[in-house]
Amino acid sequence: MNENGIEARHLDFGGRRVLVTGAAGGLGSRMARAFHAHGAEVVLADLDRERLAPLAAEIGGAERHAFDQADAASVEALARAADPVDVLLNNAGILHVGPFLEMDAEAIERLIATNLTGPVLLARAVARGMVGRGSGVIVNTASQIAFTGGPERAIYGTAKAGLVQFTRAAAAELGPHGVRVAALAPGRTPTPLTEAALADPDYLAESLARIPAGRLGDAGEMARLALFLASPLADYVVGETLIADGGYILA
């Protein structure tokens, strides 16, 4: 293979420890399977440890941890338990659909804590070890909504937009220490998190009408993009957010 070709080693995660948060969900579970298939030692984390049991068994008895991303102490405990982490797939999140005028302060705070503050705290905790070793990759899961807004998703979109900005700033700060940070922003993709919204025929029709690709996303292809972003193939992708939405934001 010449210097311009892709070799198997570029997607070989053998000997690398990969922490996947939100691993019981649609995107997280597909990410875990993809990295396991490429040799990684996968560590699973989600709010409910027991929900991870079938996936852990499927991929060879993977290590699994319960944590609450909205709780700072729980985030720190996960980072200690999972250490050392070579790749962090900072994927856990929650979705709320509804007018923000009708949300109480507690709901708003939990949405921001889970989708922005928690990922930032976990990235900070994991990055300490990465900086000490002089290497590591963090891939944050953002959202197409961070770039488009949208009614009834104001707080979710705000949190994800903050995660996009954090990706840029953290990449600039950590890059000189050998730690690369990037993000993936999936478009409208069927998962347990989005199934209620996509079950609305009007919402689904509006989505498809705006997507030049003519279809919804697929969790498997999002997992493959995460694999790419974490691999040496993306070594020069620093601080960027890869928007994978079939062209939705072009409309």
PDB file of N, CA and C in Angstrom, residues 166-213:
ATOM      1  N   PHE A 166     -17.297  23.932  22.926  1.00  0.00           N
ATOM      2  CA  PHE A 166     -16.336  23.292  23.826  1.00  0.00           C
ATOM      3  C   PHE A 166     -15.349  22.441  23.038  1.00  0.00           C
ATOM      4  N   THR A 167     -15.834  21.737  22.023  1.00  0.00           N
ATOM      5  CA  THR A 167     -14.959  20.907  21.190  1.00  0.00           C
ATOM      6  C   THR A 167     -13.845  21.754  20.577  1.00  0.00           C
ATOM      7  N   ARG A 168     -14.203  22.910  20.060  1.00  0.00           N
ATOM      8  CA  ARG A 168     -13.189  23.807  19.471  1.00  0.00           C
ATOM      9  C   ARG A 168     -12.171  24.261  20.518  1.00  0.00           C
ATOM     10  N   ALA A 169     -12.696  24.748  21.636  1.00  0.00           N
ATOM     11  CA  ALA A 169     -11.810  25.311  22.657  1.00  0.00           C
ATOM     12  C   ALA A 169     -10.937  24.243  23.299  1.00  0.00           C
ATOM     13  N   ALA A 170     -11.515  23.091  23.594  1.00  0.00           N
ATOM     14  CA  ALA A 170     -10.742  22.011  24.208  1.00  0.00           C
ATOM     15  C   ALA A 170      -9.677  21.498  23.254  1.00  0.00           C
ATOM     16  N   ALA A 171     -10.008  21.436  21.960  1.00  0.00           N
ATOM     17  CA  ALA A 171      -9.015  20.986  20.980  1.00  0.00           C
ATOM     18  C   ALA A 171      -7.817  21.924  20.949  1.00  0.00           C
ATOM     19  N   ALA A 172      -8.076  23.209  21.028  1.00  0.00           N
ATOM     20  CA  ALA A 172      -6.978  24.179  21.016  1.00  0.00           C
ATOM     21  C   ALA A 172      -6.113  24.057  22.263  1.00  0.00           C
ATOM     22  N   GLU A 173      -6.739  23.760  23.376  1.00  0.00           N
ATOM     23  CA  GLU A 173      -6.010  23.671  24.638  1.00  0.00           C
ATOM     24  C   GLU A 173      -5.262  22.356  24.793  1.00  0.00           C
ATOM     25  N   LEU A 174      -5.879  21.279  24.322  1.00  0.00           N
ATOM     26  CA  LEU A 174      -5.295  19.957  24.539  1.00  0.00           C
ATOM     27  C   LEU A 174      -4.402  19.482  23.404  1.00  0.00           C
ATOM     28  N   GLY A 175      -4.589  20.041  22.223  1.00  0.00           N
ATOM     29  CA  GLY A 175      -3.805  19.604  21.067  1.00  0.00           C
ATOM     30  C   GLY A 175      -2.303  19.619  21.292  1.00  0.00           C
ATOM     31  N   PRO A 176      -1.743  20.680  21.869  1.00  0.00           N
ATOM     32  CA  PRO A 176      -0.298  20.706  22.105  1.00  0.00           C
ATOM     33  C   PRO A 176       0.190  19.616  23.047  1.00  0.00           C
ATOM     34  N   HIS A 177      -0.724  18.966  23.768  1.00  0.00           N
ATOM     35  CA  HIS A 177      -0.367  17.890  24.695  1.00  0.00           C
ATOM     36  C   HIS A 177      -0.601  16.506  24.104  1.00  0.00           C
ATOM     37  N   GLY A 178      -0.900  16.462  22.811  1.00  0.00           N
ATOM     38  CA  GLY A 178      -1.078  15.176  22.140  1.00  0.00           C
ATOM     39  C   GLY A 178      -2.479  14.611  22.213  1.00  0.00           C
ATOM     40  N   VAL A 179      -3.426  15.420  22.669  1.00  0.00           N
ATOM     41  CA  VAL A 179      -4.815  14.965  22.800  1.00  0.00           C
ATOM     42  C   VAL A 179      -5.661  15.665  21.740  1.00  0.00           C
ATOM     43  N   ARG A 180      -6.339  14.871  20.939  1.00  0.00           N
ATOM     44  CA  ARG A 180      -7.152  15.411  19.851  1.00  0.00           C
ATOM     45  C   ARG A 180      -8.628  15.365  20.231  1.00  0.00           C
ATOM     46  N   VAL A 181      -9.338  16.445  19.920  1.00  0.00           N
ATOM     47  CA  VAL A 181     -10.763  16.547  20.234  1.00  0.00           C
ATOM     48  C   VAL A 181     -11.527  16.884  18.964  1.00  0.00           C
ATOM     49  N   ALA A 182     -12.607  16.162  18.717  1.00  0.00           N
ATOM     50  CA  ALA A 182     -13.486  16.416  17.579  1.00  0.00           C
ATOM     51  C   ALA A 182     -14.905  16.081  18.012  1.00  0.00           C
ATOM     52  N   ALA A 183     -15.864  16.317  17.127  1.00  0.00           N
ATOM     53  CA  ALA A 183     -17.261  16.022  17.467  1.00  0.00           C
ATOM     54  C   ALA A 183     -17.991  15.489  16.248  1.00  0.00           C
ATOM     55  N   LEU A 184     -19.029  14.744  16.526  1.00  0.00           N
ATOM     56  CA  LEU A 184     -19.924  14.218  15.505  1.00  0.00           C
ATOM     57  C   LEU A 184     -21.319  14.774  15.775  1.00  0.00           C
ATOM     58  N   ALA A 185     -21.938  15.350  14.750  1.00  0.00           N
ATOM     59  CA  ALA A 185     -23.283  15.911  14.890  1.00  0.00           C
ATOM     60  C   ALA A 185     -24.237  15.130  14.004  1.00  0.00           C
ATOM     61  N   PRO A 186     -24.881  14.099  14.549  1.00  0.00           N
ATOM     62  CA  PRO A 186     -25.834  13.327  13.753  1.00  0.00           C
ATOM     63  C   PRO A 186     -27.074  14.142  13.403  1.00  0.00           C
ATOM     64  N   GLY A 187     -27.612  13.879  12.229  1.00  0.00           N
ATOM     65  CA  GLY A 187     -28.903  14.436  11.868  1.00  0.00           C
ATOM     66  C   GLY A 187     -30.013  13.553  12.404  1.00  0.00           C
ATOM     67  N   ARG A 188     -31.131  13.579  11.743  1.00  0.00           N
ATOM     68  CA  ARG A 188     -32.310  12.851  12.231  1.00  0.00           C
ATOM     69  C   ARG A 188     -32.149  11.360  11.962  1.00  0.00           C
ATOM     70  N   THR A 189     -31.873  10.663  13.033  1.00  0.00           N
ATOM     71  CA  THR A 189     -31.516   9.241  12.984  1.00  0.00           C
ATOM     72  C   THR A 189     -32.390   8.466  13.959  1.00  0.00           C
ATOM     73  N   PRO A 190     -33.071   7.425  13.523  1.00  0.00           N
ATOM     74  CA  PRO A 190     -33.913   6.657  14.432  1.00  0.00           C
ATOM     75  C   PRO A 190     -33.091   5.960  15.522  1.00  0.00           C
ATOM     76  N   THR A 191     -33.388   6.274  16.757  1.00  0.00           N
ATOM     77  CA  THR A 191     -32.823   5.607  17.938  1.00  0.00           C
ATOM     78  C   THR A 191     -33.904   5.638  19.011  1.00  0.00           C
ATOM     79  N   PRO A 192     -33.725   4.913  20.099  1.00  0.00           N
ATOM     80  CA  PRO A 192     -34.702   5.008  21.187  1.00  0.00           C
ATOM     81  C   PRO A 192     -34.893   6.440  21.687  1.00  0.00           C
ATOM     82  N   LEU A 193     -33.847   7.284  21.579  1.00  0.00           N
ATOM     83  CA  LEU A 193     -33.940   8.667  22.032  1.00  0.00           C
ATOM     84  C   LEU A 193     -34.869   9.498  21.151  1.00  0.00           C
ATOM     85  N   THR A 194     -34.918   9.172  19.864  1.00  0.00           N
ATOM     86  CA  THR A 194     -35.659  10.004  18.909  1.00  0.00           C
ATOM     87  C   THR A 194     -36.943   9.353  18.399  1.00  0.00           C
ATOM     88  N   GLU A 195     -37.222   8.121  18.823  1.00  0.00           N
ATOM     89  CA  GLU A 195     -38.335   7.388  18.223  1.00  0.00           C
ATOM     90  C   GLU A 195     -39.676   8.081  18.433  1.00  0.00           C
ATOM     91  N   ALA A 196     -39.868   8.725  19.585  1.00  0.00           N
ATOM     92  CA  ALA A 196     -41.137   9.394  19.831  1.00  0.00           C
ATOM     93  C   ALA A 196     -41.347  10.549  18.862  1.00  0.00           C
ATOM     94  N   ALA A 197     -40.298  11.352  18.654  1.00  0.00           N
ATOM     95  CA  ALA A 197     -40.414  12.477  17.724  1.00  0.00           C
ATOM     96  C   ALA A 197     -40.648  11.996  16.297  1.00  0.00           C
ATOM     97  N   LEU A 198     -39.906  10.971  15.881  1.00  0.00           N
ATOM     98  CA  LEU A 198     -40.020  10.481  14.506  1.00  0.00           C
ATOM     99  C   LEU A 198     -41.315   9.700  14.273  1.00  0.00           C
ATOM    100  N   ALA A 199     -42.004   9.350  15.364  1.00  0.00           N
ATOM    101  CA  ALA A 199     -43.297   8.687  15.212  1.00  0.00           C
ATOM    102  C   ALA A 199     -44.394   9.666  14.809  1.00  0.00           C
ATOM    103  N   ASP A 200     -44.106  10.964  14.948  1.00  0.00           N
ATOM    104  CA  ASP A 200     -45.054  11.996  14.524  1.00  0.00           C
ATOM    105  C   ASP A 200     -44.990  12.107  12.999  1.00  0.00           C
ATOM    106  N   PRO A 201     -46.054  11.760  12.281  1.00  0.00           N
ATOM    107  CA  PRO A 201     -45.985  11.755  10.814  1.00  0.00           C
ATOM    108  C   PRO A 201     -45.670  13.117  10.210  1.00  0.00           C
ATOM    109  N   ASP A 202     -46.145  14.185  10.838  1.00  0.00           N
ATOM    110  CA  ASP A 202     -45.854  15.520  10.312  1.00  0.00           C
ATOM    111  C   ASP A 202     -44.369  15.851  10.465  1.00  0.00           C
ATOM    112  N   TYR A 203     -43.817  15.518  11.626  1.00  0.00           N
ATOM    113  CA  TYR A 203     -42.394  15.761  11.868  1.00  0.00           C
ATOM    114  C   TYR A 203     -41.536  14.934  10.920  1.00  0.00           C
ATOM    115  N   LEU A 204     -41.909  13.691  10.724  1.00  0.00           N
ATOM    116  CA  LEU A 204     -41.161  12.823   9.819  1.00  0.00           C
ATOM    117  C   LEU A 204     -41.228  13.342   8.387  1.00  0.00           C
ATOM    118  N   ALA A 205     -42.413  13.745   7.942  1.00  0.00           N
ATOM    119  CA  ALA A 205     -42.563  14.250   6.574  1.00  0.00           C
ATOM    120  C   ALA A 205     -41.768  15.538   6.374  1.00  0.00           C
ATOM    121  N   GLU A 206     -41.802  16.416   7.371  1.00  0.00           N
ATOM    122  CA  GLU A 206     -41.037  17.669   7.282  1.00  0.00           C
ATOM    123  C   GLU A 206     -39.538  17.377   7.223  1.00  0.00           C
ATOM    124  N   SER A 207     -39.108  16.404   8.010  1.00  0.00           N
ATOM    125  CA  SER A 207     -37.689  16.034   8.018  1.00  0.00           C
ATOM    126  C   SER A 207     -37.244  15.526   6.654  1.00  0.00           C
ATOM    127  N   LEU A 208     -37.979  14.571   6.129  1.00  0.00           N
ATOM    128  CA  LEU A 208     -37.605  13.961   4.849  1.00  0.00           C
ATOM    129  C   LEU A 208     -37.648  14.970   3.716  1.00  0.00           C
ATOM    130  N   ALA A 209     -38.585  15.906   3.787  1.00  0.00           N
ATOM    131  CA  ALA A 209     -38.692  16.916   2.731  1.00  0.00           C
ATOM    132  C   ALA A 209     -37.481  17.833   2.692  1.00  0.00           C
ATOM    133  N   ARG A 210     -36.799  17.976   3.840  1.00  0.00           N
ATOM    134  CA  ARG A 210     -35.645  18.883   3.914  1.00  0.00           C
ATOM    135  C   ARG A 210     -34.310  18.188   3.717  1.00  0.00           C
ATOM    136  N   ILE A 211     -34.316  16.879   3.627  1.00  0.00           N
ATOM    137  CA  ILE A 211     -33.046  16.137   3.545  1.00  0.00           C
ATOM    138  C   ILE A 211     -32.742  15.786   2.093  1.00  0.00           C
ATOM    139  N   PRO A 212     -31.733  16.426   1.484  1.00  0.00           N
ATOM    140  CA  PRO A 212     -31.402  16.111   0.087  1.00  0.00           C
ATOM    141  C   PRO A 212     -31.098  14.633  -0.153  1.00  0.00           C
ATOM    142  N   ALA A 213     -30.554  13.955   0.846  1.00  0.00           N
ATOM    143  CA  ALA A 213     -30.246  12.529   0.682  1.00  0.00           C
ATOM    144  C   ALA A 213     -31.513  11.683   0.593  1.00  0.00           C
TER     145      ALA A 213
END
